XYZ file of C-alpha atoms in Angstrom:
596
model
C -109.870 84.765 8.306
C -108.656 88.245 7.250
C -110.012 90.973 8.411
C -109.584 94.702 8.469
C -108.838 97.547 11.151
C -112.869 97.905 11.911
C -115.835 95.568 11.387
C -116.784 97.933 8.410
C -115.027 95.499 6.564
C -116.830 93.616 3.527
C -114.236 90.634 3.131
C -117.363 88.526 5.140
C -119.303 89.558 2.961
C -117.046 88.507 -0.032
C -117.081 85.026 1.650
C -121.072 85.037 1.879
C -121.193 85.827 -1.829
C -119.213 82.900 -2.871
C -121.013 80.651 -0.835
C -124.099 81.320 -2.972
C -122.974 80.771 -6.331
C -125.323 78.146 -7.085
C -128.182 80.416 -5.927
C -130.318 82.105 -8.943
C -130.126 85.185 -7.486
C -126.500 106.942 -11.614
C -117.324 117.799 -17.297
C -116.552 115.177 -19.538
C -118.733 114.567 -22.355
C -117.488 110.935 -23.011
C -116.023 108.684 -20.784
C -112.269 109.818 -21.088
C -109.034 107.876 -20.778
C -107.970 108.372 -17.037
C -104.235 107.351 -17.777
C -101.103 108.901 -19.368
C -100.058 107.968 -22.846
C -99.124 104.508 -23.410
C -99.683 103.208 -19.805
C -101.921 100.182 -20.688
C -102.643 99.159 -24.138
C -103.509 95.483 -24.072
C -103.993 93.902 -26.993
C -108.138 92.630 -27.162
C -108.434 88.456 -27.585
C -111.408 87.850 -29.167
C -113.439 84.568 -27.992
C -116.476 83.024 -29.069
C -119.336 84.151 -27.410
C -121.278 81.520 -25.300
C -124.945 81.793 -25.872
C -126.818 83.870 -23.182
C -129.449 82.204 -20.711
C -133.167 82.830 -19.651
C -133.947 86.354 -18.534
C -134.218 86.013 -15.045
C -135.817 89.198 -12.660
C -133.148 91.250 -10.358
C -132.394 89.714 -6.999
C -134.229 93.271 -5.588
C -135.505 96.024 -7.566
C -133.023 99.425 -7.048
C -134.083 102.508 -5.380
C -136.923 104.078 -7.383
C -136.851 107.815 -7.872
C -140.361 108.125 -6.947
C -142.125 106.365 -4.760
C -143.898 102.799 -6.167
C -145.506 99.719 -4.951
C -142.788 97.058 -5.514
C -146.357 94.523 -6.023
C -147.162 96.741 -8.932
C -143.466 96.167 -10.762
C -144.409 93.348 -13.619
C -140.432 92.344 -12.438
C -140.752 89.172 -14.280
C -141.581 90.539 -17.585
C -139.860 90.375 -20.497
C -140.687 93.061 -23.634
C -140.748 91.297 -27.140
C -140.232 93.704 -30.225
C -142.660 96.250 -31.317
C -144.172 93.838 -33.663
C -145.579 91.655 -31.021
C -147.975 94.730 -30.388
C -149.271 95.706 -33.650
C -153.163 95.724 -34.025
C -154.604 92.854 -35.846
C -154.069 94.221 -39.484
C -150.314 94.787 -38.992
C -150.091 91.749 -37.148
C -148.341 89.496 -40.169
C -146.004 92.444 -40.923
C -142.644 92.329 -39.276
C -142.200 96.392 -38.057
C -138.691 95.743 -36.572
C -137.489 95.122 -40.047
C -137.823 98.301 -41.587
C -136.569 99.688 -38.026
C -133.312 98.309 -37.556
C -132.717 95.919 -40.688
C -130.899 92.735 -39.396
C -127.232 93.800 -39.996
C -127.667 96.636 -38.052
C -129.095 94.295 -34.780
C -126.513 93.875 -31.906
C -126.371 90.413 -30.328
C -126.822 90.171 -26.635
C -123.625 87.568 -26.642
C -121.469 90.349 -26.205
C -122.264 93.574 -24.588
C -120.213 97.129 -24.051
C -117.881 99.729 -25.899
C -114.584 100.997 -26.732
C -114.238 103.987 -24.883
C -111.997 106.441 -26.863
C -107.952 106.260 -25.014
C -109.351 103.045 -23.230
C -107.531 99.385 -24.362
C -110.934 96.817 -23.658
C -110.390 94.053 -21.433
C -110.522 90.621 -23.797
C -113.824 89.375 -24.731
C -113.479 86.218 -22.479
C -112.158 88.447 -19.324
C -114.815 86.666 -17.018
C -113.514 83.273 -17.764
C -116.059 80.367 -17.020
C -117.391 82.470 -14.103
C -121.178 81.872 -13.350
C -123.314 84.429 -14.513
C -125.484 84.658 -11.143
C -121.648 84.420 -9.151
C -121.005 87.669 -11.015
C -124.236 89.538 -10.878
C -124.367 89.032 -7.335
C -121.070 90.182 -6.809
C -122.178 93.594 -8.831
C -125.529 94.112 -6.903
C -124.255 93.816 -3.359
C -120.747 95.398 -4.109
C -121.071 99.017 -2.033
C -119.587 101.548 -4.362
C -118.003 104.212 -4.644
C -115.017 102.169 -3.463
C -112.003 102.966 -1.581
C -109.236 102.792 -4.188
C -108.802 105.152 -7.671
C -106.967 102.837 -9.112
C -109.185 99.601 -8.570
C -112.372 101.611 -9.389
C -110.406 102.697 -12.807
C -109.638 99.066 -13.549
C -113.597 98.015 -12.814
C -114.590 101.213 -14.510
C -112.636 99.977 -17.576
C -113.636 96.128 -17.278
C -117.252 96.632 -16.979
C -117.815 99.214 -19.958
C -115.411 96.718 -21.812
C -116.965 94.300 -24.875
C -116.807 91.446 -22.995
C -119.210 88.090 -23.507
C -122.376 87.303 -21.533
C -121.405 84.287 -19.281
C -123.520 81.545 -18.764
C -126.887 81.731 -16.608
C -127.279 85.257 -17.352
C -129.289 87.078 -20.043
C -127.344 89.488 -22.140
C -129.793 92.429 -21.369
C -129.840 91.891 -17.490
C -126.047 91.562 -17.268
C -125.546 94.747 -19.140
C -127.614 96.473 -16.809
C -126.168 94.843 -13.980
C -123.006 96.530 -15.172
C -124.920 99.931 -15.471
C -126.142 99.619 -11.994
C -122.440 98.853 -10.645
C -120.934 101.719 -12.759
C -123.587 104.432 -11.848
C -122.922 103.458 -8.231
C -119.416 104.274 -9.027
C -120.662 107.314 -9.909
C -119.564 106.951 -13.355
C -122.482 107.921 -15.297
C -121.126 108.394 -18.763
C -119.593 105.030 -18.762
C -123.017 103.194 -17.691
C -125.046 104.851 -19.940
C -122.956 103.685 -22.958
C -123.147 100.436 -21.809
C -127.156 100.897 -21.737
C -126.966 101.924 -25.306
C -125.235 99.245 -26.428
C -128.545 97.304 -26.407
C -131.028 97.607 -28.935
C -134.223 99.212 -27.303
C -136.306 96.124 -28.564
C -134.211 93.623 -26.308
C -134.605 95.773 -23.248
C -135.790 93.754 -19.976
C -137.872 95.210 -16.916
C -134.744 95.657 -15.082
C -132.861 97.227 -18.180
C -135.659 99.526 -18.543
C -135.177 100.424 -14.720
C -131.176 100.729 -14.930
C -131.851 103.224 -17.680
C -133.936 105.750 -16.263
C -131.691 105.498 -13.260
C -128.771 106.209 -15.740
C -130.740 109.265 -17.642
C -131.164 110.793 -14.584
C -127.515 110.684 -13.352
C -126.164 112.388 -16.551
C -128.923 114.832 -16.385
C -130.700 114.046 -19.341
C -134.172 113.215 -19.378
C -134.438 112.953 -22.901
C -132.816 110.205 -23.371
C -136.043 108.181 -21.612
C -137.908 109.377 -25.048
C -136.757 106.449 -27.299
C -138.076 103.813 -24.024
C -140.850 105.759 -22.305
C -143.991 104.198 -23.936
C -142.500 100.373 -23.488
C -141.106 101.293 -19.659
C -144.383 102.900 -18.973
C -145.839 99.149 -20.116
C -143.496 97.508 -17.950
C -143.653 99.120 -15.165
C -146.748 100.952 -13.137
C -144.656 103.680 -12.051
C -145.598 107.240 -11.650
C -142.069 107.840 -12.830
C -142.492 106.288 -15.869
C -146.152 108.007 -16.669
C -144.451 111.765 -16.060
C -141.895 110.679 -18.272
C -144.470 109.664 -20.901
C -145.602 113.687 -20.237
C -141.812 115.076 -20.443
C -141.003 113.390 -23.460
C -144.164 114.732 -25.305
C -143.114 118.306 -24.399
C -139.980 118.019 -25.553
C -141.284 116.981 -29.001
C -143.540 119.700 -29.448
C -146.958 118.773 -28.112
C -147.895 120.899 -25.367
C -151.680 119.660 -25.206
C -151.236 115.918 -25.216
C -148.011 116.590 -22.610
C -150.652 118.373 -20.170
C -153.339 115.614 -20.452
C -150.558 112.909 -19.616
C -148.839 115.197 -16.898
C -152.583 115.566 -15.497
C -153.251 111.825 -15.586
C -149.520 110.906 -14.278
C -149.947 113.408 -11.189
C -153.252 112.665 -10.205
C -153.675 112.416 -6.421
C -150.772 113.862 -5.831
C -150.278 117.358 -3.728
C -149.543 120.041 -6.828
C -146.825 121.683 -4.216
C -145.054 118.384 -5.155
C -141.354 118.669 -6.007
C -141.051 115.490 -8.401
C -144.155 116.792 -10.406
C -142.829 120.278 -10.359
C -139.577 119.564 -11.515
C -141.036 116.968 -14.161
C -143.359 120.179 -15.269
C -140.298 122.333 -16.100
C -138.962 119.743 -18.129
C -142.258 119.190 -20.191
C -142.105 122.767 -20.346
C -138.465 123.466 -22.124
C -139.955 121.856 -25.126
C -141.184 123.458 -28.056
C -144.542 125.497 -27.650
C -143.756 124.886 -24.167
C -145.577 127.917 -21.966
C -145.648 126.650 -18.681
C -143.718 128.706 -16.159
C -142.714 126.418 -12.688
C -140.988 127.912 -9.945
C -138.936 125.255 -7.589
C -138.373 125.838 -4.015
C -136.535 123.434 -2.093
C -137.291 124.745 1.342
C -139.931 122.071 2.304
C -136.895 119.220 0.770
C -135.038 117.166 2.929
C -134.153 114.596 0.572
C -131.888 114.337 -2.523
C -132.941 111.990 -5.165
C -131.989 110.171 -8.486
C -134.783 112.013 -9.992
C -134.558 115.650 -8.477
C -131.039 115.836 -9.250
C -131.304 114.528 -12.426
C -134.195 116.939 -13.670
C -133.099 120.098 -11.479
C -129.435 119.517 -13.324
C -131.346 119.422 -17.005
C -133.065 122.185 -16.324
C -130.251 124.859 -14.560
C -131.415 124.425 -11.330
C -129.415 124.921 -8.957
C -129.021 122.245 -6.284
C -128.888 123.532 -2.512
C -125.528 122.403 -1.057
C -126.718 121.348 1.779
C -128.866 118.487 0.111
C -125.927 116.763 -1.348
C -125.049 115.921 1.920
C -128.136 113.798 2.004
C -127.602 111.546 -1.095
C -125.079 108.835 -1.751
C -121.456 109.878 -2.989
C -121.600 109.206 -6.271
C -124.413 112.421 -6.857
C -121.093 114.003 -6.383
C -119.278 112.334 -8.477
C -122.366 112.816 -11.569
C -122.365 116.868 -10.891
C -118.410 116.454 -11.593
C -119.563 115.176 -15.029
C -122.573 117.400 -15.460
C -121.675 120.062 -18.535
C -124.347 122.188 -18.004
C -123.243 122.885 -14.230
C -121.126 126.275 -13.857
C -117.361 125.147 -13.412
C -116.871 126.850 -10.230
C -119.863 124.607 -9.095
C -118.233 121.795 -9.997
C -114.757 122.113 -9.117
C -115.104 120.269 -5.701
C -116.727 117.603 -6.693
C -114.509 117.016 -9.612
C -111.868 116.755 -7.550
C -113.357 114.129 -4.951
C -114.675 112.618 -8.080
C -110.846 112.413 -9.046
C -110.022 110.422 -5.898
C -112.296 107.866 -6.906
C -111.548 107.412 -10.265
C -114.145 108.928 -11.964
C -111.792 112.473 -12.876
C -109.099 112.713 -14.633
C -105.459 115.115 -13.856
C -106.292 116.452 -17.828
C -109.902 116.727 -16.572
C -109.340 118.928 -13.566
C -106.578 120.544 -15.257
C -109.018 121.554 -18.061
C -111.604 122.230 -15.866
C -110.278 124.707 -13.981
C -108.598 126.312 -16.659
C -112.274 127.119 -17.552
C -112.351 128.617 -14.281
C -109.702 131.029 -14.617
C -111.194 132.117 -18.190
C -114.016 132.710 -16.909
C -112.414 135.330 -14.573
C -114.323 135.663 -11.612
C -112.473 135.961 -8.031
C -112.860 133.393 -5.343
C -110.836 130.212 -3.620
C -111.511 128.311 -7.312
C -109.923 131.048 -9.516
C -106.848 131.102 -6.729
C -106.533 127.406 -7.559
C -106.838 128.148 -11.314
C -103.770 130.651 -10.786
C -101.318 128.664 -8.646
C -101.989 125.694 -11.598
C -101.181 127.846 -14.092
C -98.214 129.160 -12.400
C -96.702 125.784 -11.716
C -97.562 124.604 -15.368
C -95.874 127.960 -17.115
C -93.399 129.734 -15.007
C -90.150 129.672 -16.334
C -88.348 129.274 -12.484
C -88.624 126.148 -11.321
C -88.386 127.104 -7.929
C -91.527 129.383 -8.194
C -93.247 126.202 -10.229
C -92.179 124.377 -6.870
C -93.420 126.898 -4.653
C -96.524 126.886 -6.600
C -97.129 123.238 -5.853
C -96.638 123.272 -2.578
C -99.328 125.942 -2.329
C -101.826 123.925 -3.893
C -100.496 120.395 -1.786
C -100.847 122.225 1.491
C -104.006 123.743 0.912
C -106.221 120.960 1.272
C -106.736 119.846 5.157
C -108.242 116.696 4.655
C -106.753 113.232 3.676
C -109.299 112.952 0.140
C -108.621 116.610 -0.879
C -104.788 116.402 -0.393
C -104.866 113.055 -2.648
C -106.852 114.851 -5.121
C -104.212 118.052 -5.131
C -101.747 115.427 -5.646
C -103.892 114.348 -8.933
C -104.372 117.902 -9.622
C -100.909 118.427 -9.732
C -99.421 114.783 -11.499
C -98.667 116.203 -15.082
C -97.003 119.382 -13.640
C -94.841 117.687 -11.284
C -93.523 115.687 -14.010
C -92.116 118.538 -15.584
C -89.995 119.549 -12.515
C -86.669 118.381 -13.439
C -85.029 115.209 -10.795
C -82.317 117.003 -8.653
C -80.810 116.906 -5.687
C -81.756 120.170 -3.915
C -85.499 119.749 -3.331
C -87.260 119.634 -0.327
C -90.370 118.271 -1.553
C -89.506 115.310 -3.424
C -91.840 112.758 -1.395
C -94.625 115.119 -2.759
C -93.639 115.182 -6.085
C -92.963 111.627 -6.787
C -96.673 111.172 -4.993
C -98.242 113.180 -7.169
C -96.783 112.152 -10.231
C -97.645 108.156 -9.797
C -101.364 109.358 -8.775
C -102.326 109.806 -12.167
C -99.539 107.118 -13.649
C -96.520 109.198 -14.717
C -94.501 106.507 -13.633
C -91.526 106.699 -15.913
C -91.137 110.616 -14.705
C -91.483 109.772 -11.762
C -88.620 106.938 -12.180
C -86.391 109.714 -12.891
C -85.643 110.324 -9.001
C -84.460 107.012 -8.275
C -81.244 108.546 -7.595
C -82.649 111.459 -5.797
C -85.431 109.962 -3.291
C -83.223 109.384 0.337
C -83.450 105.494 1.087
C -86.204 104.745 3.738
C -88.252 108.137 2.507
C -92.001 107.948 1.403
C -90.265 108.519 -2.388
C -87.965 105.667 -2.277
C -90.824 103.369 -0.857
C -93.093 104.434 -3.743
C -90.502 104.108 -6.473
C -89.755 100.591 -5.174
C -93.219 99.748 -5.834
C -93.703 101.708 -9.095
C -90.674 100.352 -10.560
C -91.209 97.196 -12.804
C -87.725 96.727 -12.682
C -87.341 96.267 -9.335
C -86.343 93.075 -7.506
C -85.256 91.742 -4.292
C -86.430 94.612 -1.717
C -84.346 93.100 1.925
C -87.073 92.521 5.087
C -84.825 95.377 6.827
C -85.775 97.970 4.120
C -89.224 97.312 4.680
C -89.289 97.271 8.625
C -86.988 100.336 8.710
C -89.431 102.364 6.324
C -91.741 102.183 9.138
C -89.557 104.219 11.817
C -89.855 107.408 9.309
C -92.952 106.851 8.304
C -96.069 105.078 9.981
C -96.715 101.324 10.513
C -99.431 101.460 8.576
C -97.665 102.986 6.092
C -95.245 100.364 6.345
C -97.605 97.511 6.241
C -99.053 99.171 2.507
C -95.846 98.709 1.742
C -94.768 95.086 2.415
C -98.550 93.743 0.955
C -97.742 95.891 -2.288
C -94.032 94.151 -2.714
C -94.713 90.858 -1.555
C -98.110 91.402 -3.926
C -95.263 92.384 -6.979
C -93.235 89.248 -6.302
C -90.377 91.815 -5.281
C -89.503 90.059 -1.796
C -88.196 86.573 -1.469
C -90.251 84.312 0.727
C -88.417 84.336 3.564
C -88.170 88.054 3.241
C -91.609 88.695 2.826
C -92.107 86.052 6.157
C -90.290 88.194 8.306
C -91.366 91.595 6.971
C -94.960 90.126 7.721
C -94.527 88.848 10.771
C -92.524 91.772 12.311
C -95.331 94.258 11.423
C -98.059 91.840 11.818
C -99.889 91.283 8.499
C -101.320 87.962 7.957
C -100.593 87.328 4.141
C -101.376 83.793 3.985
C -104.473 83.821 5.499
C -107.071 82.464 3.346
C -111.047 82.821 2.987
C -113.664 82.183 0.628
C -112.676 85.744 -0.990
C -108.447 85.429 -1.222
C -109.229 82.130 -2.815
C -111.367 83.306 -5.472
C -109.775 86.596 -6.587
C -106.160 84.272 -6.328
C -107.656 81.593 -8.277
C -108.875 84.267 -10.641
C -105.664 86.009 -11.366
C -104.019 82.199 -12.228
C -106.379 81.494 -14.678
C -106.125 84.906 -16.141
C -109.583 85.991 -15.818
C -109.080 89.893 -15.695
C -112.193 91.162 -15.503
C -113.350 88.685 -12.959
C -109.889 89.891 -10.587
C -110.696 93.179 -11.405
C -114.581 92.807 -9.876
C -113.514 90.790 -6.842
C -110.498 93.405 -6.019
C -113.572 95.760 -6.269
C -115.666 94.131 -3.517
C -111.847 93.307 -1.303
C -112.044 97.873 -1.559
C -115.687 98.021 0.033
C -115.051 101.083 2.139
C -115.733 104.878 2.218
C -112.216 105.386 3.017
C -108.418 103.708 2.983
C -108.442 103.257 6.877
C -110.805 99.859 6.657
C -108.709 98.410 3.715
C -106.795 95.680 5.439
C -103.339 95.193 4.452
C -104.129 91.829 3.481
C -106.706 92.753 1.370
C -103.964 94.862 -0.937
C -101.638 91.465 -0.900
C -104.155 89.494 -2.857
C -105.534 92.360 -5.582
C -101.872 93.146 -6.459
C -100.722 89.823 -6.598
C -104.262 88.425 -8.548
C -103.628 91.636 -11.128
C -100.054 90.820 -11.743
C -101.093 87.196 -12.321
C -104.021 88.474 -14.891
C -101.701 90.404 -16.894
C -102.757 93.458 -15.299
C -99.624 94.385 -13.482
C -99.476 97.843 -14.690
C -102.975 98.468 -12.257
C -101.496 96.108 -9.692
C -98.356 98.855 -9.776
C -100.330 101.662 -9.162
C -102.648 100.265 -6.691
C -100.172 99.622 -4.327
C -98.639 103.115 -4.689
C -102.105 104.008 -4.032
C -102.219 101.836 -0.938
C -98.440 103.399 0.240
C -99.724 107.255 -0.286
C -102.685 107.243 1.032
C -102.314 105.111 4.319
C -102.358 107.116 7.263
């Protein structure tokens, strides 16, 4: 069985997944294209839609933002259409009609959207896969996950119009998908899946997914449209105070009060989830109530405080990030209404995983230097500029390498290198340059691949660059066991191992090359588990979407120092196999770059 460097490693868990199949089981103001021009642009395949199955309840109900009693969650509920609750003399007219006439209705065949720069995975990307295989995989998977590139390809599969599989109602897989994505930290992306389901087909665990998903962009208004029916469904005190909030913000001060009274009731008034709840109710129109928030007596970060403190400009403590999941980061990255220099770290972290783009960061902090205040940000904000605009291109390269060596730990120097990717491309391939390792790096962490290819001649053989080119180039073929080996004596083994995995992953060894690469720096590629054999027997039959959520659960780990070598072998090669060998390209320069 493969395993990696620490018993952190998921790939048992992968194998425990699979051997449950038959087992019913929370910036940018859109979700952006994170890759250059014309790096991936798949044509779509349409399929027919296979019909969906019985709403079934989640597995476990997520993390609530306030406390509730799980035995008051009606979790097996499912909401019919207004109509069904019409008094008596309404009851033989059909409301829904005249609320969303019938060729206006989305089906729940086929859920999610075409983000805007984004090529959607084909319709059929899951393949024959069983619905409760895949939501299983997306409930236990432990995001944020260790790779940029893999979380981009999941990122992109999961928002992606792609048909409900079997065994799985369309409403509970699309908020399955939420759930995965906001754990991601990608909160745009799940919210637009959310949307994409009419609010009279919502489920109990939709209507959870979506107040999660509110909250993580900041924006409790968008629980207006579903408070009333989530109230219904679910006996939350969440769900009452947003009853209250939503009231406020249309304009009704006295019926907001009498809800927020009824919603708070036995509950200290010094308590933060009512107070911040309050301030919202109060923004709206009419609104006179004046809260003050002090997060002194707080020791806890939630779903809910964030996401109300955020919609309301207040500010966050620092130190309280550090006691909330990763992806909180990753949603104040996104959050508009944040000041830039606020959210300059966490965009970049929130680069590293995927979630920022190089034009994000790049326009991000050139908001930051407009803005023109002094501190380290507006330094940053300078040196870009300067390696962007100067006309030297030694003083561009000087400017670079001020921003590279900067960062002192292994995420913040990746996410320079992000920073960095569409200036380095403009630095001209010659001989005379001391930091071409760097450059090539930084350009192939955001996908300028064909600039990048432009130093083939110039990258030393056995360097960092020449490893990285030999994986980035599609052309490339027949890489010698030797190469490989001797890479490691300049670089690390590690390193080295990265590197065979990716090639032998990109069919660029022979066999018996790859055999003796392997053995020599010990990586098991043919070992096998119940994991390697579904992701490989994924990427044969094509399924992309399923490859890309399995090479998703093979990256289960805060960092690249538990991703076993092996691991890489089998997402490249499954990608390349599933058509997605542009992804399986960059992963593995990923892998290569970021190894220590």
């Amino acid at each position: 069985m493969i395993t990696s460097r620490s018993k952190a490693s998921r790939i048992g868990l992968a194998a425990l997944l699979l051997a449950g199949v038959g087992v019913p089981a929370l910036g940018q103001d859109t979700p952006e294209s994170l890759l250059p021009p014309g790096f991936d642009d798949p044509a779509p395949t349409p399929a027919p839609a296979p019909a969906p199955g019985a709403t079934s309840a989640p597995a476990r109900p997520i993390e609530q933002p306030l406390p509730v009693d799980p035995g008051a969650l009606p979790l097996d509920n499912t909401l019919g259409n207004f109509a069904a609750q019409a008094d008596a003399q309404a009851a033989a007219v059909d409301l829904s009609r005249y609320e969303l006439p019938e060729f206006a209705r989305r089906s729940l065949d086929r859920v999610g959207i075409v983000a805007a720069g984004n090529a959607p995975f084909p319709a059929d990307s899951f393949g024959h896969a069983d619905g409760r295989f895949l939501r299983t995989l997306m409930r236990r998977m432990d995001a944020p996950i260790a790779s940029r590139w893999v979380s981009i390809a999941l990122r992109r599969a999961l928002m992606s119009p792609l048909d409900t599989p079997a065994n799985a109602n369309g409403a509970d897989f699309a908020a399955d998908r939420a759930w995965a994505l906001l754990r991601m930290g990608e909160a745009n992306a799940a919210r637009a899946v959310i949307e994409d389901v009419d609010t009279d087909n919502y489920t109990t665990w939709l209507y959870q997914v979506a107040m999660q998903s509110a909250l993580a962009s900041g924006d409790p208004a968008a629980l207006c449209p579903i408070a009333d029916k989530g109230a219904e469904a679910i006996a939350q005190r969440g769900w009452a105070l947003a009853q209250a909030m939503c009231l406020g913000l249309a304009g009704k001060p006295n019926e907001a009060g009498k809800q927020f009274e009824r919603a708070r009731s036995g509950t200290s008034p010094s308590d933060i989830d009512n107070l911040l709840a309050e301030k919202v109710l109060g923004t709206g129109a009419q609104g006179r109530r004046a809260v003050t928030i002090e997060w002194n007596p707080v020791s806890q970060l939630t779903a809910w405080r964030w996401g109300l403190a955020t919609a309301t400009g207040v500010e966050v403590p620092a130190e309280l990030y550090q006691t909330a999941a990763p992806q909180v980061r990753y949603w104040q990255a996104l959050a508009p209404n944040i000041d830039p220099v606020a959210r300059a770290t966490a965009a970049e972290l929130a680069a590293t995983a995927g979630v920022f783009s190089n034009a994000g960061l790049v326009d991000l902090y050139s908001e930051i230097e407009q803005g023109g205040d002094s501190g380290a940000a507006q330094t940053v904000a300078r040196d870009l500029r300067t390696a962007y605009t100067d006309g030297d291109v030694g003083t561009r390269i000087k400017a670079l390498e001020t921003l590279w060596d900067a960062a002192t730990t292994p995420r913040t120097r990746y996410a320079r290198l992000i920073l960095t990717a569409r200036a380095a491309s403009w630095i001209p391939a010659r001989d005379k340059v001391e930091e071409t390792d760097r450059l090539i790096a930084s350009m192939l962490s955001s996908g300028y691949d064909a600039a990048a290819l432009e130093w083939r001649g110039v990258a030393p053989r056995g360097s960092e660059g020449w490893a990285l080119l030999a994986l980035a180039d599609p052309g490339r073929s027949g890489v010698a066991a030797g190469d490989v080996t001797g890479f490691a004596d300049g670089a690390s083994r590690r390193k080295a191992q990265m590197l065979l995995a990716g090639l032998a992953g990109l069919n660029r060894m022979s066999a018996g090359d790859a055999q003796s690469a392997a053995a020599a720096l010990d990586v098991q590629i043919g070992g096998v588990n119940g994991w390697t054999q579904a992701i490989d027997a994924a990427g044969q039959r094509g399924d992309a979407a399923t490859v890309a959520l399995l090479a998703g659960v093979g990256m289960q780990s805060p960092t690249w120092d538990y991703v076993a070598p092996e691991a890489l072998f089998h997402i490249v090669a499954a990608m390349r196999a599933a058509g997605m060998v542009n992804y399986a390209r960059m992963i593995a320069v990923e892998a290569v770059t970021r190894a220590a």
